[in-house]
Tab-separated table of C-alpha atoms in Angstrom:
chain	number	residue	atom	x	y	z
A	1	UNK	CA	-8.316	101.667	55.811
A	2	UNK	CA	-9.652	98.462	54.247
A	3	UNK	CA	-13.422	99.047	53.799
A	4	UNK	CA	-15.501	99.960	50.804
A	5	UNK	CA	-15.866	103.326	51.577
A	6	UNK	CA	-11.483	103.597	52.087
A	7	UNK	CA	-11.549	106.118	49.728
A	8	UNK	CA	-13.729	108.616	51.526
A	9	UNK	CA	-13.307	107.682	54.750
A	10	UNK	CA	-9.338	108.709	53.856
A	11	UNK	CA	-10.738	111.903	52.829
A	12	UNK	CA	-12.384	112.459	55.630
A	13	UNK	CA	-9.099	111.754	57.599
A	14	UNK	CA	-6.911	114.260	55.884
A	15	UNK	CA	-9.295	116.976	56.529
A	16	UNK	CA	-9.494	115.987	59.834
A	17	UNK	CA	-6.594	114.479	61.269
A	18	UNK	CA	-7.741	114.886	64.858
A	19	UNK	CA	-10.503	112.511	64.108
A	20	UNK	CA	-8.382	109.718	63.044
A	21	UNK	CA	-9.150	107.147	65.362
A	22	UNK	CA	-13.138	107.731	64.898
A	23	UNK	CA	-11.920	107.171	60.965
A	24	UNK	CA	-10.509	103.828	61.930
A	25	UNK	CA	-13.050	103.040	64.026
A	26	UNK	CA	-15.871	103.843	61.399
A	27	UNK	CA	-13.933	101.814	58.979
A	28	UNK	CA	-13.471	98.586	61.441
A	29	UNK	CA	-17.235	98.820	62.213
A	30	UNK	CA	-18.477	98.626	58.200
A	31	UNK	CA	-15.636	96.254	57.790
A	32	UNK	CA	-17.291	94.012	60.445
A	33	UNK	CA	-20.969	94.562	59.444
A	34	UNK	CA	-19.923	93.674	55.500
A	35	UNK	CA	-18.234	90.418	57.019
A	36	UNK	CA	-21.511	89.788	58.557
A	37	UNK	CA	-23.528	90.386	55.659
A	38	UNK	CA	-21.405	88.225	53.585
A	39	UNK	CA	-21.483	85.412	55.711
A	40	UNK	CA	-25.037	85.494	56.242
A	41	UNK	CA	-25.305	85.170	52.681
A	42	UNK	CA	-22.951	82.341	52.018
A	43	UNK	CA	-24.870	80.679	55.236
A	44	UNK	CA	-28.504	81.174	52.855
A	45	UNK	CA	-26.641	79.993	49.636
A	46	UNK	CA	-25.662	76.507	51.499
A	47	UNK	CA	-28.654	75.659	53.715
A	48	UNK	CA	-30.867	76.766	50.001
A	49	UNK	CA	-28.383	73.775	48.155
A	50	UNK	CA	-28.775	71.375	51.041
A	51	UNK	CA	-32.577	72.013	50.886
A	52	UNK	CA	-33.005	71.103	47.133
A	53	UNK	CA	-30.821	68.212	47.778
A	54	UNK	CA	-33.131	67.121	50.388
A	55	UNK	CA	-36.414	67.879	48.448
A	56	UNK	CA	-34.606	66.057	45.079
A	57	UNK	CA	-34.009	69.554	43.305
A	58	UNK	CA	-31.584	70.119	40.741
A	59	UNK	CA	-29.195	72.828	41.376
A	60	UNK	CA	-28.183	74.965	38.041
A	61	UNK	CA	-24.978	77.237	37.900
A	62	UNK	CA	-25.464	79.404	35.221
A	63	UNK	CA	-22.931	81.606	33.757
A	64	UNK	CA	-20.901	82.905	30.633
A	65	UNK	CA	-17.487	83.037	29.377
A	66	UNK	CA	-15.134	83.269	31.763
A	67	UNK	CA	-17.604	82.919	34.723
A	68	UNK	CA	-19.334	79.760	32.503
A	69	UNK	CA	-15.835	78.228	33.133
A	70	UNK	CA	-15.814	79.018	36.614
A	71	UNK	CA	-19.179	77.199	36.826
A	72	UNK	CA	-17.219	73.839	35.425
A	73	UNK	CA	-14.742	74.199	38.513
A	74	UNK	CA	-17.415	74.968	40.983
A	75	UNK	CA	-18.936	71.383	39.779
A	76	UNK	CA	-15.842	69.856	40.122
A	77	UNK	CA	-15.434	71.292	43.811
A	78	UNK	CA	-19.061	70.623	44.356
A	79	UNK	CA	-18.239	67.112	43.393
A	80	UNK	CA	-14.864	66.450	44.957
A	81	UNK	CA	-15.889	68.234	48.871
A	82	UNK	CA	-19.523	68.415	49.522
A	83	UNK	CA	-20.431	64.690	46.764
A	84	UNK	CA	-23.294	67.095	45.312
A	85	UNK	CA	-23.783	67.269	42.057
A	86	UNK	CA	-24.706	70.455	40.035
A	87	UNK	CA	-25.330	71.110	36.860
A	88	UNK	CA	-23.097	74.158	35.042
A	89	UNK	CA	-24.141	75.387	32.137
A	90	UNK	CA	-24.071	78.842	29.903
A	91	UNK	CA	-27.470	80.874	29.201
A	92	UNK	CA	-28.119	79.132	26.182
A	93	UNK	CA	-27.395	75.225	27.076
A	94	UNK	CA	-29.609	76.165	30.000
A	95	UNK	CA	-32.736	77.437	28.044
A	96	UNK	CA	-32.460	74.969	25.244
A	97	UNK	CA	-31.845	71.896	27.614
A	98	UNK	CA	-33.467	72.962	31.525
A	99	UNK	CA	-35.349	75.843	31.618
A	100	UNK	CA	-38.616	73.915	29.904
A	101	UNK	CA	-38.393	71.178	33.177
A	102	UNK	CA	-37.827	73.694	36.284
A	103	UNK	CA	-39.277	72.982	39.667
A	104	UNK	CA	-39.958	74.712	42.648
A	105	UNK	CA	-37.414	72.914	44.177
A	106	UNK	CA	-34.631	73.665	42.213
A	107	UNK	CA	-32.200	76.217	42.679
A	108	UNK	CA	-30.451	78.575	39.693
A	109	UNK	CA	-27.289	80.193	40.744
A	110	UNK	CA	-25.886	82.734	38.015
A	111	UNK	CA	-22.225	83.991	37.888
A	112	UNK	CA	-21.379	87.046	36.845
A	113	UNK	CA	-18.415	89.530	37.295
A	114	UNK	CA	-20.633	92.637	35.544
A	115	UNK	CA	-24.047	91.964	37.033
A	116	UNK	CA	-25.727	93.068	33.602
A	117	UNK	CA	-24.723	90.378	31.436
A	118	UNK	CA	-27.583	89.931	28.368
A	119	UNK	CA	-27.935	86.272	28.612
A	120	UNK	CA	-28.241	85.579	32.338
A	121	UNK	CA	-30.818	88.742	32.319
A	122	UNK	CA	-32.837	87.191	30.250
A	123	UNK	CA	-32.469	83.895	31.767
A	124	UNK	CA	-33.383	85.499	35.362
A	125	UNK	CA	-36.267	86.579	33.646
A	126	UNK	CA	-37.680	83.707	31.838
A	127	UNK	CA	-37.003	81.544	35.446
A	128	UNK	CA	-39.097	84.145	37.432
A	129	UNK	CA	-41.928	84.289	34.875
A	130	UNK	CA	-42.042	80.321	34.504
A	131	UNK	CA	-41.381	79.307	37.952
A	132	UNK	CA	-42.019	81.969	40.509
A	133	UNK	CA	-41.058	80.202	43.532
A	134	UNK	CA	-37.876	78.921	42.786
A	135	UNK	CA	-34.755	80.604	44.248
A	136	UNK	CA	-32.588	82.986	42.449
A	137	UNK	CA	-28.816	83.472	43.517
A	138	UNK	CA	-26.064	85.046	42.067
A	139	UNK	CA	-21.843	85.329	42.662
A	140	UNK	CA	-21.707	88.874	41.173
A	141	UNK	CA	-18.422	91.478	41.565
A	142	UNK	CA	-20.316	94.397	40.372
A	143	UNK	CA	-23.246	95.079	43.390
A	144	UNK	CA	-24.724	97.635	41.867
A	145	UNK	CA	-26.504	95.695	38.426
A	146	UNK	CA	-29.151	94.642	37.561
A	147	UNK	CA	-28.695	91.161	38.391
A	148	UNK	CA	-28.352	91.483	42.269
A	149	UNK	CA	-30.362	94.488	42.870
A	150	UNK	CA	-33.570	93.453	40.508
A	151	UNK	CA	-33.612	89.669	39.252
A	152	UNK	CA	-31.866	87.872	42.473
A	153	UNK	CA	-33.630	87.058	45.851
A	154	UNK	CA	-30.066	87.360	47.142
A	155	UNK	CA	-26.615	87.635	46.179
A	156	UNK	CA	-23.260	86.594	47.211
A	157	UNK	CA	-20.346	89.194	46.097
A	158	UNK	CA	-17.490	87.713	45.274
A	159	UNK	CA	-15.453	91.172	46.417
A	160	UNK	CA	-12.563	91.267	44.026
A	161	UNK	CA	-12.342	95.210	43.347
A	162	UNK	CA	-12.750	96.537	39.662
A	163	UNK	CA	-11.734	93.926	36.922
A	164	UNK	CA	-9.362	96.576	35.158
A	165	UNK	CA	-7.920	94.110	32.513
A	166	UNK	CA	-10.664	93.536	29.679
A	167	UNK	CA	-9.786	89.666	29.842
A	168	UNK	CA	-11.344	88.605	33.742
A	169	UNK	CA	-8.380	87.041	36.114
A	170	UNK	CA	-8.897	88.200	39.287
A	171	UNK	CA	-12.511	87.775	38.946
A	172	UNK	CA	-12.410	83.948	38.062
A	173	UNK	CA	-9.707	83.496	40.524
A	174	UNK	CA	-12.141	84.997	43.339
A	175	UNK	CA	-15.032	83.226	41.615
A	176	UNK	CA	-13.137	79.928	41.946
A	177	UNK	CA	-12.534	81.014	46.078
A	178	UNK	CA	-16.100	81.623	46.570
A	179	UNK	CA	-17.395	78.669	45.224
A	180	UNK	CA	-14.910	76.547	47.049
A	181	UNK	CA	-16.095	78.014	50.251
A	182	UNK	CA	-19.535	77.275	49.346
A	183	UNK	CA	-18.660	73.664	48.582
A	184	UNK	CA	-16.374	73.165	51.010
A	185	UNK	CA	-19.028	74.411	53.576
A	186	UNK	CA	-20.780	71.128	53.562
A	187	UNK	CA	-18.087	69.458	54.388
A	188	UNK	CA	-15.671	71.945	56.491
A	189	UNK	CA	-16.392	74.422	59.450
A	190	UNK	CA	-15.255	77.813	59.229
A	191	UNK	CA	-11.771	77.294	60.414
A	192	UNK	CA	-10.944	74.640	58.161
A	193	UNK	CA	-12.103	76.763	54.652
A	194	UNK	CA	-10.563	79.755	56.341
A	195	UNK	CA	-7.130	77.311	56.621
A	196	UNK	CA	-7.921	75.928	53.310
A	197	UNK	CA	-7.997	79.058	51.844
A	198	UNK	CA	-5.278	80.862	53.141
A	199	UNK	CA	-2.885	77.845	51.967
A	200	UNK	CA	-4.522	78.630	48.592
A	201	UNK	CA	-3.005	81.993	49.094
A	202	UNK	CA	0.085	81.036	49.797
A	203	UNK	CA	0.375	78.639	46.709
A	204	UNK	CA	-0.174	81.151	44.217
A	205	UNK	CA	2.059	83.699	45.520
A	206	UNK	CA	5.236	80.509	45.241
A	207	UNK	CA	3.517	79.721	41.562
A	208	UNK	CA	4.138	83.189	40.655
A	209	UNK	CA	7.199	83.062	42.282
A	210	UNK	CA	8.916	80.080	41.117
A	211	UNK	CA	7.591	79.457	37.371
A	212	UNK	CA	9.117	82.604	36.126
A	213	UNK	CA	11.645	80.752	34.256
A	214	UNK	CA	10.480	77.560	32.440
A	215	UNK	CA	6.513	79.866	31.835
A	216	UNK	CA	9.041	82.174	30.239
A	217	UNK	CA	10.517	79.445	27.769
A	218	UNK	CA	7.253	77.960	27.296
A	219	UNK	CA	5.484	81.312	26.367
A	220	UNK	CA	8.888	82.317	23.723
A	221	UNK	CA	8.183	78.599	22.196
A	222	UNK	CA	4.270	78.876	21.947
A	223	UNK	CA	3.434	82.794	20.933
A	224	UNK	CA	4.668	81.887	17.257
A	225	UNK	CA	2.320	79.049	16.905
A	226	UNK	CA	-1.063	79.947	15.160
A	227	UNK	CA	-2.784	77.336	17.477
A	228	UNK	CA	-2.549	74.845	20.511
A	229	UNK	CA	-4.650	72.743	22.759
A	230	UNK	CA	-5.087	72.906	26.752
A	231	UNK	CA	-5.494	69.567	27.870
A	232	UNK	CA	-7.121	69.006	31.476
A	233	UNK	CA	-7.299	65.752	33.087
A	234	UNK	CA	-10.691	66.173	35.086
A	235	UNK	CA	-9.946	69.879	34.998
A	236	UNK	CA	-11.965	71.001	31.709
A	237	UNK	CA	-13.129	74.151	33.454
A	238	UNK	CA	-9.361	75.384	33.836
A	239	UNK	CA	-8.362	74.133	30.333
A	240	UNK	CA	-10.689	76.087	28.858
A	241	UNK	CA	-10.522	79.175	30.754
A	242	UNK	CA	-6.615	79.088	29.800
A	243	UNK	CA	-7.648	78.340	26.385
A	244	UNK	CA	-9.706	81.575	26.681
A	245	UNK	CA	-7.078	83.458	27.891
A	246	UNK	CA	-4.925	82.327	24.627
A	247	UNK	CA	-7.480	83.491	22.630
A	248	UNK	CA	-8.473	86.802	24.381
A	249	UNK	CA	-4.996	88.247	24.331
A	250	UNK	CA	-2.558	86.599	22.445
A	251	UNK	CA	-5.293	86.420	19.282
A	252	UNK	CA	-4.170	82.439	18.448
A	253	UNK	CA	-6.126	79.856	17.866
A	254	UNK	CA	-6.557	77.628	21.248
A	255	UNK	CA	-8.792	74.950	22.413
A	256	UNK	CA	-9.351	73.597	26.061
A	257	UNK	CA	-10.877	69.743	26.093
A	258	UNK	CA	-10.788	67.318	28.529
A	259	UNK	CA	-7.152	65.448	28.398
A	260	UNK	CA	-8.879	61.650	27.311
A	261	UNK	CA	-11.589	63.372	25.156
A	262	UNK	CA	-8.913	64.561	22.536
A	263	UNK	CA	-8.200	61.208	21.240
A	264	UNK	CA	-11.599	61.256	19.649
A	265	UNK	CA	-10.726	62.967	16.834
A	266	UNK	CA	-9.671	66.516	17.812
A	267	UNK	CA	-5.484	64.320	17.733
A	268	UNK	CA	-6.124	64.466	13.787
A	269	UNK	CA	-4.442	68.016	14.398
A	270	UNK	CA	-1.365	65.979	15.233
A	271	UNK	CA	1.637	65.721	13.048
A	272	UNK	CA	1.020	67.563	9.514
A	273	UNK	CA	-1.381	70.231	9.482
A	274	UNK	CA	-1.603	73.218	7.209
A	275	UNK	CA	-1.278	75.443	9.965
A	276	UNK	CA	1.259	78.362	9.725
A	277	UNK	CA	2.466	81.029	11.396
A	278	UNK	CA	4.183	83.944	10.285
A	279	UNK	CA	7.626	83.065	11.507
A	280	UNK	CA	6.745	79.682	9.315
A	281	UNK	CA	5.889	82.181	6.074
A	282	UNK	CA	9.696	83.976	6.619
A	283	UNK	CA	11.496	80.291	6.942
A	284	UNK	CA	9.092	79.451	3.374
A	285	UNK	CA	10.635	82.548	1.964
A	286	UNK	CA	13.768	82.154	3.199
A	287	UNK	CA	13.623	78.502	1.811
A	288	UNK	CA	12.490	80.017	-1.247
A	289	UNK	CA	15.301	82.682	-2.099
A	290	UNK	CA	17.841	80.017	-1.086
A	291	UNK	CA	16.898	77.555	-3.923
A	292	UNK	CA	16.173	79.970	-6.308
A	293	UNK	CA	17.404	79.375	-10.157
A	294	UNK	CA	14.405	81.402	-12.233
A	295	UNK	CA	11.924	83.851	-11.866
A	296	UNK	CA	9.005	83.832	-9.843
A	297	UNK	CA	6.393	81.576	-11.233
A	298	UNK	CA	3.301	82.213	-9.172
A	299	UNK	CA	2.704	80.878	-5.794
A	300	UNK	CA	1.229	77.619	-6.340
A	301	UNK	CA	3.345	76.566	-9.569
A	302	UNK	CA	6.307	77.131	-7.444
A	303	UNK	CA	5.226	74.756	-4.411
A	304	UNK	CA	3.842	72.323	-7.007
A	305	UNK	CA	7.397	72.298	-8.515
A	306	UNK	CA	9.395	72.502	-4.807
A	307	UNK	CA	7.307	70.217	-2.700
A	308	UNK	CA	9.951	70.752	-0.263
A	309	UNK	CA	9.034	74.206	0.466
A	310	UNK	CA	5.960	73.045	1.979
A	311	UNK	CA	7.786	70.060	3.652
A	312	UNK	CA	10.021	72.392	5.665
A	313	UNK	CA	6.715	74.042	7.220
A	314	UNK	CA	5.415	70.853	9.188
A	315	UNK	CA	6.385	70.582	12.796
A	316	UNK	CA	4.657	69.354	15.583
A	317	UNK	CA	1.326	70.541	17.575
A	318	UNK	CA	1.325	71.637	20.965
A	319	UNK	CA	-0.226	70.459	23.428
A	320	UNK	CA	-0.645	71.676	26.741
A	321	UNK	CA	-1.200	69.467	29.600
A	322	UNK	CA	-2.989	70.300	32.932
A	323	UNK	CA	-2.545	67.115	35.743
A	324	UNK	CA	-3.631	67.479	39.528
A	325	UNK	CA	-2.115	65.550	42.091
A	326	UNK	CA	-4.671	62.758	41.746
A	327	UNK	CA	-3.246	58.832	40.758
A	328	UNK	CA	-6.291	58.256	38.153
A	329	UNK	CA	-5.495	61.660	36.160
A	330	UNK	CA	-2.134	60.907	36.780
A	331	UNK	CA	-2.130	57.519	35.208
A	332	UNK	CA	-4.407	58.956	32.019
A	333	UNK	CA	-2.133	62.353	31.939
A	334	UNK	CA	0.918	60.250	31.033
A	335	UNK	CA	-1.202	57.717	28.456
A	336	UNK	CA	-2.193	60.499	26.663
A	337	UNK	CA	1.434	62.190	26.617
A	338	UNK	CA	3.340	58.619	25.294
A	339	UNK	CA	0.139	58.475	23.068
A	340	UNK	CA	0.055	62.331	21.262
A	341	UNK	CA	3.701	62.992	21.158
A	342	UNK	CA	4.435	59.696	19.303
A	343	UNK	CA	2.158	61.415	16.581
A	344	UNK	CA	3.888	64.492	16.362
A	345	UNK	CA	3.281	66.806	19.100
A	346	UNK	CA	5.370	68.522	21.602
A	347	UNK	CA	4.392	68.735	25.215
A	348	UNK	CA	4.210	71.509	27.865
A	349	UNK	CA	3.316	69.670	31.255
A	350	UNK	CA	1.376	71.749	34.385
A	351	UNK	CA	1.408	69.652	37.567
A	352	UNK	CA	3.171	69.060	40.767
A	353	UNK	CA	6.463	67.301	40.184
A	354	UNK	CA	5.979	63.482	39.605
A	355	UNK	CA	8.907	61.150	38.324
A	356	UNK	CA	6.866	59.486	36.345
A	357	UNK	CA	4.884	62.710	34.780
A	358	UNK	CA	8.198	64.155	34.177
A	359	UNK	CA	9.559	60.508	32.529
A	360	UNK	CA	6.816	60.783	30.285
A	361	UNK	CA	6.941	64.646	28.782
A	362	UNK	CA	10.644	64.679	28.517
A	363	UNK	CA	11.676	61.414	26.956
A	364	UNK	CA	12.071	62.080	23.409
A	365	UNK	CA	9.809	59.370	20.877
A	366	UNK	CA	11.834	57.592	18.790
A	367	UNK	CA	12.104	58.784	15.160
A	368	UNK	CA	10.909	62.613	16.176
A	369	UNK	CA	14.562	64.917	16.102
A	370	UNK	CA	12.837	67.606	16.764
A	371	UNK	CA	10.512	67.071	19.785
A	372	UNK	CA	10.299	70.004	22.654
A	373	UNK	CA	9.151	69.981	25.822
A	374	UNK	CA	8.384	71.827	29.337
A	375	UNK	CA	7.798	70.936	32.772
A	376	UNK	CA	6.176	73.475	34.619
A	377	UNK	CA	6.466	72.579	37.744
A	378	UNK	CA	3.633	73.828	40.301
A	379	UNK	CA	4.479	73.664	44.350
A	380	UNK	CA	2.576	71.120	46.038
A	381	UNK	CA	-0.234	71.135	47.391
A	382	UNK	CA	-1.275	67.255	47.139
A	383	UNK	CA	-4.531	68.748	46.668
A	384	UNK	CA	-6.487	68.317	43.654
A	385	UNK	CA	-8.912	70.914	44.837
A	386	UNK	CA	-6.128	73.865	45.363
A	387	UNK	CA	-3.920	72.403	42.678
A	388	UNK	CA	-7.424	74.529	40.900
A	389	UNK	CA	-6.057	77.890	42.004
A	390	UNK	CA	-1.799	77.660	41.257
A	391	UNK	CA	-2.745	76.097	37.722
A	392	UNK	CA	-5.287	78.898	36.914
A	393	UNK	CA	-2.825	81.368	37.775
A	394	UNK	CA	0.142	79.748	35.566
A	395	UNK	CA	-2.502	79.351	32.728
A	396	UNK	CA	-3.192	83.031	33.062
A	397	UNK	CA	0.489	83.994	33.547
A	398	UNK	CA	1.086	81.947	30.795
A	399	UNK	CA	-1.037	83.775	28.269
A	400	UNK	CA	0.070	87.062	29.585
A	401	UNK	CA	3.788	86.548	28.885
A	402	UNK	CA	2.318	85.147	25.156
A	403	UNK	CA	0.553	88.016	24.465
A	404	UNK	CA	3.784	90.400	25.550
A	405	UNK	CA	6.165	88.467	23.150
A	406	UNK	CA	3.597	88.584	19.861
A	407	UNK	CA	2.979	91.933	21.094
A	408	UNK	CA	6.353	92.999	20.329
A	409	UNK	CA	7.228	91.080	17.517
A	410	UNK	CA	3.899	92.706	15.641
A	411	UNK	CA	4.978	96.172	16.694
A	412	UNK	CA	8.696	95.250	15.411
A	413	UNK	CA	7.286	94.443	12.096
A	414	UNK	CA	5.133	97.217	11.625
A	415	UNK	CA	1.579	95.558	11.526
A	416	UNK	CA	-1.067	98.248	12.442
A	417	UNK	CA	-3.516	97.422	14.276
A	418	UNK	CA	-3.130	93.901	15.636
A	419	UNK	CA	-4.962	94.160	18.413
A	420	UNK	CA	-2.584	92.069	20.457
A	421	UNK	CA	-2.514	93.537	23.977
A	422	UNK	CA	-2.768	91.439	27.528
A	423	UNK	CA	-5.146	94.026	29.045
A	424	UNK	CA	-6.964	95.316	26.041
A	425	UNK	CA	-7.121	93.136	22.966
A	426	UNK	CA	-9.910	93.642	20.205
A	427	UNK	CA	-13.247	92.899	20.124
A	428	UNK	CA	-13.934	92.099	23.528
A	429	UNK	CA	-16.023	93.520	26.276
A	430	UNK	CA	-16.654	93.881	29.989
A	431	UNK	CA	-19.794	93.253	29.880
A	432	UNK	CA	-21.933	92.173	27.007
A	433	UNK	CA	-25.355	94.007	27.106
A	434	UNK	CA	-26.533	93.158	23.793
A	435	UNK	CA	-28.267	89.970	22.118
């Protein structure tokens, strides 16, 4: 039993085993309708898009968080398969840039996983009360908000089952596979999205196959330090969404920018910072009670007399890089990798094997003894448009197996209440209901 209504219909079936083929059949038939209903849906969504295209609309995907980052994809894919462009944006870009110069003919698509989520309310609100005729859509997993049932003229589910973990990953990943069907549906028939898709599946199954071992060593390496940067050539919706991730669960600092962006100014991070971690502070101490000849002075008279304390601390930055199988991001991935790690950072590569990618991460500068790096290699696809799916799944792999480590190193040191958990880490919520 596959349908929504499994669970009952199972029911049902144990009670009455002698109607178990009417079960199945019941089941098929609201399998089949749903599959109908869906598709009639994603049929509206498209021919709405192509109409405000026509008519010289603007079309606005509107989400936040997580989902906001799945809007950045879906313009990429919008971009890269149907040559549309579409304009993502969170609630608040949206009101303070757009929402002052809507038309009739454009089109605001919100995604959601909760359905109730404070800032696209409102934003569904203020669009119907400005502009009445323009169209309302929404990706939603939860059917039952207000979103779909109240504020939308239609909605498109994006049927991923409960999000259990607080920190979305199936969601996004489903949100990425709906919106690649939509924009693959002005360029593709059915068979060919269906194909597309299903090699999708099969990639991310061999990611989380195959990367056990080098995501393992990357996540040991990276959990200690207090900060890093996901770097995404062309790919800022995934670097950030990993960055997220980071954040959410593993409760260190992490930023996602676009791979050639960082170089404007974000790369003074490189080299020495006065960023520490705590397995820094026990190497400072350890420093410390090696060296020492007197009492205890007072922190900063003693690192004012030992400079070299605070010498030993300085390593370099991480940087995580995120390349699809595309020449152009290709060509800037490995400028940017000769250019950072010359400057004192170390490099953890996610991309389908290349010679020259790999050349670039794992040749040490000259001058740094104590450069690291990873090669994650991802199975190929040759596909900048799947590559979307295996490197969201690493990313997210990535931050889990972070999160376990400094997990377990917290707990092994006794610190209470450190919130560091990779399904239910502090402060965050399923769905944010409140301004």
């Amino acid at each position: 039993l596959v349908s929504s209504e499994r669970t009952l219909l199972a029911d049902v079936a144990r009670l009455h085993p002698d109607q178990a083929g009417r079960v199945a059949a019941l089941d098929a038939l609201l399998v089949s309708t749903r599959r109908r209903a869906v598709t009639q849906s994603r049929r509206r969504l498209v021919d709405d898009l192509q109409l405000a295209q026509a008519m010289g609309g603007r079309v606005f995907l509107v989400a936040s968080g997580t989902s906001y980052h799945a809007s950045l994809v879906g313009a990429y894919f919008f971009n890269g398969l149907a040559g549309v462009g579409v304009v993502p944006c969170n609630p608040g870009m949206f009101r303070s840039m757009y929402l002052g110069s809507l038309t009739p003919r454009d089109v605001v698509v919100g995604i959601t996983q909760s359905g109730e989520t404070k800032d696209l309310v409102d934003v569904f609100v203020d669009v119907a009360a400005q502009q009445p005729e323009i169209r309302r859509v929404s990706l939603v997993n939860n059917e039952n908000s207000r979103i779909p049932q109240e504020l939308s003229d239609y909605y498109l589910p994006i049927l991923c089952g409960p999000e259990i973990a607080v920190a979305a990953t199936k969601s996004f990943v489903n949100q990425l596979a709906v919106l690649y069907v939509v924009a693959a549906s002005f360029s593709m028939g059915d068979a060919g999205i269906r194909a597309k898709l299903m090699t999708a599946r099969d990639l991310v199954i061999a990611t989380l196959r195959d990367t056990v071992g080098p995501l393992d060593e990357a996540a040991e390496h990276l959990c200690d330090e207090p900060s890093l940067h996901i770097l995404g050539s062309s790919l800022i919706g995934v670097a950030r969404e990993g960055a997220l991730k980071v954040r959410e669960v593993v409760l260190n600092h992490a930023e996602g920018y676009d791979a050639a962006e960082f170089k404007h100014g974000p790369n003074t991070i490189l080299g020495k910072n006065t960023l520490f971690s705590y397995g820094d502070l026990a190497r400072l101490l350890d420093a410390y009670e090696a060296g020492r000849s007197a009492p205890f002075a007072g922190g900063r008279e003693t690192l004012a007399a030992r400079p070299e304390l605070i010498e030993g601390l300085f390593g370099n930055y991480p940087l995580v890089f995120v390349c699809p199988p595309d020449e152009r991001d290709r060509r800037i991935t490995i400028s940017q990798i000769h250019t950072h790690k010359i400057r004192g950072a170390d490099i953890v590569l996610f991309a389908e094997h290349d010679d020259d990618l790999a050349l670039a991460v794992t040749g040490a500068p000259a001058g740094v003894a104590d450069y690291w790096a990873r090669c994650i290699d991802l199975p190929r696809s040759d596909d900048p448009n799947l590559f979307v799916f295996t490197a969201s799944v690493a990313l997210q792999r990535l931050a889990f197996r972070m999160s376990e480590l400094k997990m377990h190193q917290l707990d092994a040191l006794g610190v209470r209440d450190h919130g560091v958990h990779p399904d239910t880490p502090k402060n965050v919520s399923k769905s944010i209901t409140v301004d």
